[in-house]
Structure formats: C-alpha cells, structure tokens
Amino acid sequence: MPRTAVAAVGVAALLALTACHKTEEKTEDIRPVRVQQVRASDTDLLSEFAGDVRARVESRLGFRVGGKIVARLVDAGAVVKKGQALMRLDPQDLQLAKAQAQAGLRAAETSRDFAKAELKRYQELKAQNFVSQTILDSKDAAYKAAQANVEAAQAAFRGQANQAGYATLVSDVDGVVTAVNADVGQVVAPGTPVVQVAKSGDKEIVIGVPEDKVDALRGVSDVRVRLWAHPDQVAQGKVREVSPAADPVTRTYPFKVTIPASMADAKLGMTAYVAFASKMPEAEIHVPLSAMFYERGASSVWVVENGAVRLVKVQVGGVAGNDMVLKGGLKPGQVIVTAGVNQLKPGQKVTILGGEKAASAPAAASATASASGVAK
C-alpha cells in the first residue's frame, strides 16, 4: 500500500476517534414547581362544613282531590309562574259527581217550590177558617225543611263544582320545579305531594353540624360562604336557623345560612362551604405543610425570586389544620414553593406549573379549605 494511502487512512481514523470523544453540551436543570403567594390574615378559622344551596321557601304541592293523573305539564328544572298548570287529573269522576250534585239541587228546589205553594194555599184556607192552625203549622214546617234541603244541596253543588276545578294542579308561586314525584297513569290520594316548587328569590346553604360544636358555633357572627364552583369568591353569610333536633340519618344538626345577594351565581343544588371564623389580636401567616423544608433542625421554605429559589429560615408558631403558622421569616406577597421542596437546591432555576398567577390565586381559598372541620 502506498504511503499516501496509509496516511489518508490514519487521518480518517483519527477524525472518527475525535468525533466519538466529542463532549455533549450540558442542559440547564430547571425544575417545575408549584407555588403559592404568602398572605397574612387576622382571622382564625374555627370550622368549615360542606353543604348545598337550597331555596329558602320550597313547596310540596299535591291535589286537593284524589284521582288518576292524565297529564304532566312540567319537568324538573322548569321555570314556572304563579297560576301555571303543573298536572291534571282525569276529570270524568269529578264531573259526574258535579252533575249528580246539580241534579240533587234541582230536585230539592222543586220540593221547596211545591212546599211553598202548599203553604200559600193553606194560608188562604186558614184565612177563611177552612183549616186549623195545626195543619197550617205543619205546612210551614214542611216548607222550612224543604228550604233547608235546598241550602244543603247548594252547598254540596258548590263543593263538587270546586272539586271539579281542583283537577288541575297549579303553582302558587313563581319559582323552579325541583322534583316531580308522580307521572301519568298514577292514581294519587288527596294531599299526596306530586311536585316540588322552589320559590324564586332568597337562597340559603344547609349544612350539618356535629352535636359537640352546635353550641360553640351558634353564636359566631363571622360566617363566610363560598361555592365549590367559585372558590375564590368568599362572601359574608348569616345563620338564619339552627334546628332544635338532629337529623335522624346523619345525626347532625342542620344549620341554615342565608346567602347574600352578591352571590348571583349560586344555583339550587350547588355544593357550598360555610366557614365560621373569629378575629385574632394580630395577623398570622399560614403556609401548607408541604412547603416546609427541614434541615439540621431548622425550618425553612423555598422563596421564588427572579426564576430561581432561595432558602429562607422561618419561625414556626404552631399548627392549624394542614397549615403551619409562621411567626417570622416571611413577608406577605412573597411566593413560596409548595411541592417538591426536597428536590431543590439554592439558586436553582425553576418553572412554575400553570403560571405564577394561576398558582398564587387560590392561596386564600386553600388556606381556608385546609382547616376544614378542624376546631381550635
């Protein structure tokens, strides 16, 4: 082999070896984290309970008379007006009863008219001394009895006429149909609830409170309500009614809490939360337990600044449900890491899952929810 060919093969081998040992570029380690913005609050959460939104006034409607349902005119969820027809019964039996009562009234009126004519004739005979006073008195009594029969028949006819009108069930308020308990073809007795209508207007949240907390929460004035669908919208509520007896199924005492007019998004059946709170002498900072980082007996949290994390030592003041109460080390407005704290190191760059705004917004709501059902 010529020397030039050997040299070419050597150069090619050297280049291949160099390419194999070429170092790859290092990628920067950026960790995704969840964060929360620190807030200070002077409110101590006593307890929080889940319930549902209900109408303050809800009627269970039924027919005044019994019969067979022949028409159902509404479904659950329908918006109805006062006087609107909801269901109808078969009117045949009621119309027959009305016709029978009307026939009885006519017969009674005919008997009365005959008794009246008899009384008038005997009064004329008595004036001519053709009959005795005893006979005249008997005719007068017969007329009065016939008149009484007419009045009774009139009352019966009016009753049957009204019952014929009761074959149509109408709503007595403006509202929403919340339940339909009967259907076409079903025979119902008088007064059997067949339709439930929630009156439009005031709504409330109904919760169940354990018996050991009823007396403590009965007098709390700071009552806050929020919807599960809108956790960031917290409004002031008011306990309207406390049941004197426990629910036989749950063994809890129902509390009815009025919803303010500002909660226009509250719909019947929505899940809602009621929190009972009290004021504290000074504001406190609460952070989730998952945000705490322990090293060499010291408590710290990771603070996010300019896209990187910094370890900050904090002073723990106590525990509140699933949160830690901090007495120092953090300031309101700072953003802290709430998940994956053991995988970080000082100065490490991070990316916020969902964006900083989305992660920090539910901070207040999560602090409230974390103490759910925990009594101080």
Coordinates of C-alpha atoms in Angstrom, one line a residue:
M1 CA 0.0 0.0 0.0
P2 CA 1.4 3.4 -0.9
R3 CA 2.4 5.7 1.9
T4 CA -0.1 8.4 0.8
A5 CA -3.0 5.8 1.2
V6 CA -1.7 4.8 4.7
A7 CA -1.6 8.5 5.7
A8 CA -5.2 9.0 4.5
V9 CA -6.5 6.0 6.4
G10 CA -4.7 7.3 9.6
V11 CA -6.2 10.7 9.3
A12 CA -9.7 9.3 8.8
A13 CA -9.3 7.1 11.9
L14 CA -8.1 10.0 14.0
L15 CA -11.1 12.1 12.9
A16 CA -13.5 9.3 13.7
L17 CA -11.9 8.8 17.2
T18 CA -12.1 12.5 17.8
A19 CA -15.8 12.5 16.9
C20 CA -16.5 9.7 19.2
H21 CA -15.0 11.5 22.2
K22 CA -16.7 14.8 21.5
T23 CA -18.4 16.0 24.7
E24 CA -22.2 16.8 24.6
E25 CA -23.5 20.2 25.7
K26 CA -24.9 20.2 29.2
T27 CA -28.6 21.2 29.5
E28 CA -29.5 23.5 32.4
D29 CA -31.5 21.8 35.2
I30 CA -34.8 23.7 35.5
R31 CA -37.3 22.1 37.8
P32 CA -41.1 22.6 37.6
V33 CA -42.7 23.6 40.9
R34 CA -46.0 24.6 42.4
V35 CA -46.1 27.8 44.3
Q36 CA -48.3 29.9 46.5
Q37 CA -48.3 33.6 47.3
V38 CA -47.9 34.4 51.0
R39 CA -50.8 36.3 52.7
A40 CA -51.3 37.4 56.2
S41 CA -54.7 37.1 57.9
D42 CA -56.1 38.1 61.3
T43 CA -58.8 35.5 61.1
D44 CA -58.8 32.3 63.0
L45 CA -60.8 29.6 61.3
L46 CA -62.9 27.7 63.8
S47 CA -64.6 25.1 61.5
E48 CA -65.8 24.7 57.9
F49 CA -68.6 22.5 56.6
A50 CA -69.8 21.5 53.2
G51 CA -73.5 21.8 52.3
D52 CA -75.7 22.5 49.4
V53 CA -77.7 25.5 48.1
R54 CA -81.4 25.4 48.6
A55 CA -84.3 27.7 48.2
R56 CA -85.5 29.4 51.4
V57 CA -89.1 28.5 50.6
E58 CA -89.9 25.2 48.8
S59 CA -93.4 23.9 48.5
R60 CA -94.5 20.3 48.1
L61 CA -97.7 20.5 46.1
G62 CA -100.5 17.9 45.8
F63 CA -104.0 17.7 44.5
R64 CA -106.9 18.6 46.9
V65 CA -108.8 15.6 45.5
G66 CA -107.8 12.1 44.5
G67 CA -107.8 10.6 41.0
K68 CA -105.8 9.4 38.1
I69 CA -103.1 11.6 36.6
V70 CA -103.7 12.1 32.9
A71 CA -101.3 14.9 32.1
R72 CA -97.9 16.0 33.4
L73 CA -97.1 19.5 32.1
V74 CA -93.7 20.2 33.7
D75 CA -90.3 18.5 34.3
A76 CA -87.7 19.0 37.0
G77 CA -85.8 22.2 36.4
A78 CA -88.7 24.0 34.6
V79 CA -89.2 27.7 35.5
V80 CA -92.9 28.3 36.3
K81 CA -95.1 31.3 37.1
K82 CA -97.8 31.7 39.7
G83 CA -101.0 30.1 38.5
Q84 CA -99.3 27.9 35.8
A85 CA -100.7 24.4 35.4
L86 CA -98.4 21.6 36.5
M87 CA -100.5 18.4 36.4
R88 CA -104.1 17.4 35.6
L89 CA -106.3 14.6 36.9
D90 CA -109.0 12.7 35.0
P91 CA -112.0 15.0 35.4
Q92 CA -114.6 12.4 34.5
D93 CA -115.4 11.3 38.0
L94 CA -115.4 14.8 39.3
Q95 CA -117.8 16.0 36.5
L96 CA -120.1 13.1 37.2
A97 CA -120.2 14.0 40.9
K98 CA -120.9 17.6 40.0
A99 CA -123.7 16.6 37.7
Q100 CA -125.2 14.4 40.4
A101 CA -125.0 17.3 42.9
Q102 CA -126.7 19.6 40.4
A103 CA -129.5 17.1 39.9
G104 CA -129.9 16.9 43.7
L105 CA -130.1 20.6 43.9
R106 CA -132.8 20.8 41.2
A107 CA -134.9 18.1 43.0
A108 CA -134.6 20.0 46.3
E109 CA -135.6 23.2 44.6
T110 CA -138.7 21.5 43.1
S111 CA -139.7 20.1 46.5
R112 CA -139.2 23.5 48.1
D113 CA -141.3 25.2 45.4
F114 CA -144.1 22.7 46.0
A115 CA -143.9 23.2 49.7
K116 CA -144.0 26.9 49.2
A117 CA -147.1 26.7 47.0
E118 CA -148.8 24.4 49.6
L119 CA -148.1 26.8 52.4
K120 CA -149.5 29.7 50.5
R121 CA -152.7 27.7 49.6
Y122 CA -153.3 26.6 53.2
Q123 CA -152.7 30.2 54.5
E124 CA -155.6 31.3 52.2
L125 CA -157.7 28.4 53.5
K126 CA -156.9 29.4 57.1
A127 CA -157.9 32.9 56.4
Q128 CA -161.4 31.5 55.5
N129 CA -161.4 29.2 58.6
F130 CA -161.5 26.1 56.4
V131 CA -158.4 24.5 58.1
S132 CA -157.0 24.5 61.6
Q133 CA -153.9 26.3 62.8
T134 CA -152.2 22.9 63.4
I135 CA -152.5 22.0 59.8
L136 CA -151.1 25.3 58.7
D137 CA -148.1 24.9 61.1
S138 CA -147.3 21.5 59.6
K139 CA -147.2 23.0 56.1
D140 CA -145.0 25.8 57.3
A141 CA -142.6 23.3 58.9
A142 CA -142.6 21.3 55.6
Y143 CA -141.6 24.4 53.7
K144 CA -138.8 25.3 56.1
A145 CA -137.4 21.8 55.8
A146 CA -137.6 22.0 52.1
Q147 CA -135.7 25.3 52.2
A148 CA -133.0 23.7 54.4
N149 CA -132.7 20.9 51.9
V150 CA -132.1 23.4 49.1
E151 CA -129.4 25.2 51.1
A152 CA -127.7 21.9 51.8
A153 CA -127.9 20.9 48.1
Q154 CA -126.5 24.2 47.1
A155 CA -123.5 23.8 49.4
A156 CA -122.9 20.2 48.0
F157 CA -123.1 21.5 44.5
R158 CA -120.6 24.3 45.2
G159 CA -118.3 21.8 46.8
Q160 CA -118.5 19.5 43.8
A161 CA -118.0 22.4 41.4
N162 CA -114.9 23.4 43.3
Q163 CA -113.6 19.9 43.3
A164 CA -114.0 19.8 39.5
G165 CA -111.7 22.8 39.4
Y166 CA -109.2 21.0 41.6
A167 CA -108.5 18.5 38.8
T168 CA -105.8 20.9 37.6
L169 CA -102.8 21.5 39.9
V170 CA -101.3 25.0 39.6
S171 CA -98.2 26.6 41.1
D172 CA -98.9 29.1 43.9
V173 CA -95.6 30.9 43.4
D174 CA -93.0 32.0 40.8
G175 CA -90.2 29.5 41.0
V176 CA -88.4 26.4 39.7
V177 CA -89.6 22.8 39.7
T178 CA -87.1 20.9 41.8
A179 CA -88.8 17.4 41.8
V180 CA -91.7 15.6 40.1
N181 CA -92.8 12.6 42.3
A182 CA -95.7 11.2 40.1
D183 CA -96.3 10.5 36.5
V184 CA -99.2 10.0 34.0
G185 CA -101.3 7.0 34.9
Q186 CA -100.6 7.0 38.6
V187 CA -103.6 7.2 41.0
V188 CA -103.0 9.6 43.9
A189 CA -104.8 10.3 47.1
P190 CA -105.8 13.8 48.2
G191 CA -102.8 15.8 49.5
T192 CA -100.2 13.4 48.2
P193 CA -97.1 15.6 47.2
V194 CA -96.5 15.2 43.4
V195 CA -94.5 18.3 42.5
Q196 CA -91.9 20.4 44.5
V197 CA -91.5 24.0 43.6
A198 CA -88.7 26.2 45.0
K199 CA -89.8 29.8 45.2
S200 CA -87.7 32.3 43.3
G201 CA -85.7 34.8 45.5
D202 CA -83.8 34.1 48.7
K203 CA -81.5 31.1 48.8
E204 CA -79.6 29.5 51.7
I205 CA -76.9 26.9 52.4
V206 CA -77.9 24.0 54.6
I207 CA -75.1 22.2 56.5
G208 CA -74.9 19.5 59.1
V209 CA -73.0 20.4 62.3
P210 CA -71.9 17.7 64.8
E211 CA -73.5 17.9 68.2
D212 CA -70.3 18.8 70.0
K213 CA -69.9 22.0 68.0
V214 CA -73.5 23.3 67.9
D215 CA -73.3 25.5 71.0
A216 CA -69.9 26.9 70.1
L217 CA -70.9 27.9 66.6
R218 CA -74.4 29.1 67.3
G219 CA -73.2 32.5 68.4
V220 CA -70.4 33.1 65.9
S221 CA -71.1 36.2 63.9
D222 CA -68.3 36.0 61.3
V223 CA -69.7 33.4 58.9
R224 CA -68.2 33.2 55.4
V225 CA -69.7 31.3 52.5
R226 CA -68.2 30.2 49.1
L227 CA -69.2 27.9 46.3
W228 CA -67.2 24.9 45.2
A229 CA -67.5 26.1 41.6
H230 CA -66.1 29.6 42.6
P231 CA -63.6 29.0 45.4
D232 CA -62.1 32.5 45.2
Q233 CA -65.4 34.3 45.7
V234 CA -66.0 34.5 49.5
A235 CA -69.0 36.4 50.9
Q236 CA -70.4 37.1 54.3
G237 CA -73.3 34.9 55.4
K238 CA -75.6 34.8 58.4
V239 CA -77.0 31.8 60.3
R240 CA -80.8 32.1 60.0
E241 CA -81.9 29.0 61.7
V242 CA -80.5 26.2 63.9
S243 CA -82.5 23.0 64.0
P244 CA -83.5 22.0 67.6
A245 CA -83.3 18.3 66.7
A246 CA -80.7 16.2 65.0
D247 CA -81.2 14.7 61.6
P248 CA -82.3 11.1 62.1
V249 CA -79.9 9.8 59.4
T250 CA -76.7 11.9 59.8
R251 CA -77.1 12.6 63.5
T252 CA -76.0 16.2 62.8
Y253 CA -77.9 19.4 63.5
P254 CA -78.9 21.3 60.3
F255 CA -77.8 25.0 60.1
K256 CA -79.5 27.2 57.5
V257 CA -77.2 30.0 56.4
T258 CA -78.5 32.9 54.3
I259 CA -76.7 33.6 51.0
P260 CA -76.1 37.3 50.3
A261 CA -77.5 38.8 47.1
S262 CA -73.9 39.3 45.8
M263 CA -73.7 35.5 45.1
A264 CA -75.8 35.7 42.0
D265 CA -74.0 32.6 40.6
A266 CA -75.5 30.3 43.3
K267 CA -77.8 27.8 41.8
L268 CA -80.0 25.3 43.5
G269 CA -78.2 22.1 44.4
M270 CA -74.7 23.6 44.1
T271 CA -72.0 22.4 46.6
A272 CA -71.1 25.2 49.0
Y273 CA -68.9 25.7 52.1
V274 CA -69.6 27.6 55.3
A275 CA -66.7 28.7 57.4
F276 CA -67.0 30.0 61.0
A277 CA -64.2 32.4 62.0
S278 CA -63.1 34.7 64.7
K279 CA -60.7 37.7 64.9
M280 CA -57.2 37.3 66.3
P281 CA -55.1 40.1 68.0
E282 CA -52.6 40.2 65.2
A283 CA -52.3 38.9 61.6
E284 CA -50.6 35.5 61.0
I285 CA -49.1 33.8 58.0
H286 CA -50.2 30.3 57.2
V287 CA -48.3 28.0 54.7
P288 CA -49.1 24.4 53.7
L289 CA -47.2 21.7 55.5
S290 CA -45.8 20.6 52.1
A291 CA -44.0 23.9 51.8
M292 CA -41.8 23.3 54.9
F293 CA -38.2 22.1 54.4
Y294 CA -36.3 20.8 57.4
E295 CA -32.5 20.6 57.6
R296 CA -30.3 20.3 60.6
G297 CA -33.1 21.0 63.0
A298 CA -34.1 24.3 61.2
S299 CA -37.3 25.0 59.5
S300 CA -37.2 26.8 56.1
V301 CA -39.1 27.5 53.0
W302 CA -38.0 28.0 49.4
V303 CA -38.8 31.5 48.1
V304 CA -39.0 32.0 44.4
E305 CA -37.2 35.2 43.1
N306 CA -36.4 36.0 39.5
G307 CA -37.0 32.5 38.3
A308 CA -34.7 30.9 41.0
V309 CA -35.2 29.6 44.5
R310 CA -33.7 30.9 47.8
L311 CA -33.8 29.1 51.1
V312 CA -35.3 31.2 53.9
K313 CA -35.4 30.2 57.5
V314 CA -38.7 30.7 59.3
Q315 CA -40.0 30.6 62.9
V316 CA -42.9 28.2 63.4
G317 CA -45.6 29.3 65.8
G318 CA -48.0 26.3 65.6
V319 CA -50.2 24.1 63.5
A320 CA -53.6 25.0 62.1
G321 CA -55.2 22.0 60.4
N322 CA -53.0 21.2 57.4
D323 CA -51.1 24.5 57.6
M324 CA -48.1 25.8 59.6
V325 CA -48.4 29.1 61.4
L326 CA -45.3 31.2 61.0
K327 CA -44.2 33.9 63.4
G328 CA -41.4 35.3 61.3
G329 CA -39.1 34.8 58.3
L330 CA -41.6 35.6 55.5
K331 CA -43.4 38.7 54.4
P332 CA -46.8 38.9 52.7
G333 CA -46.5 38.9 48.9
Q334 CA -43.6 36.5 48.7
V335 CA -44.0 33.4 46.5
I336 CA -43.0 30.1 48.1
V337 CA -42.7 26.6 46.7
T338 CA -45.4 24.2 48.0
A339 CA -44.4 20.9 46.3
G340 CA -41.1 19.2 45.7
V341 CA -39.1 21.1 48.3
N342 CA -36.7 18.2 48.9
Q343 CA -35.6 18.2 45.2
L344 CA -34.3 21.8 45.2
K345 CA -31.0 23.5 45.9
P346 CA -30.1 27.2 46.5
G347 CA -30.0 29.2 43.3
Q348 CA -31.7 26.5 41.2
K349 CA -33.9 27.8 38.4
V350 CA -37.5 26.7 38.4
T351 CA -40.5 26.9 36.2
I352 CA -43.9 27.5 37.8
L353 CA -46.6 25.0 36.9
G354 CA -49.7 26.7 35.5
G355 CA -48.0 30.1 35.7
E356 CA -47.4 32.2 38.8
K357 CA -50.7 34.0 38.7
A358 CA -52.8 30.8 38.4
A359 CA -50.8 29.2 41.2
S360 CA -51.0 32.0 43.7
A361 CA -54.6 33.0 43.2
P362 CA -56.1 30.1 45.2
A363 CA -53.9 30.8 48.2
A364 CA -56.6 32.2 50.4
A365 CA -59.1 29.6 49.4
S366 CA -56.6 26.7 50.0
A367 CA -55.8 28.1 53.5
T368 CA -59.5 28.1 54.3
A369 CA -60.1 24.6 52.9
S370 CA -57.1 23.1 54.6
A371 CA -58.6 23.8 58.0
S372 CA -61.9 22.2 57.0
G373 CA -63.7 20.7 60.0
V374 CA -60.9 21.5 62.5
A375 CA -61.9 23.1 65.7
K376 CA -59.5 25.3 67.6

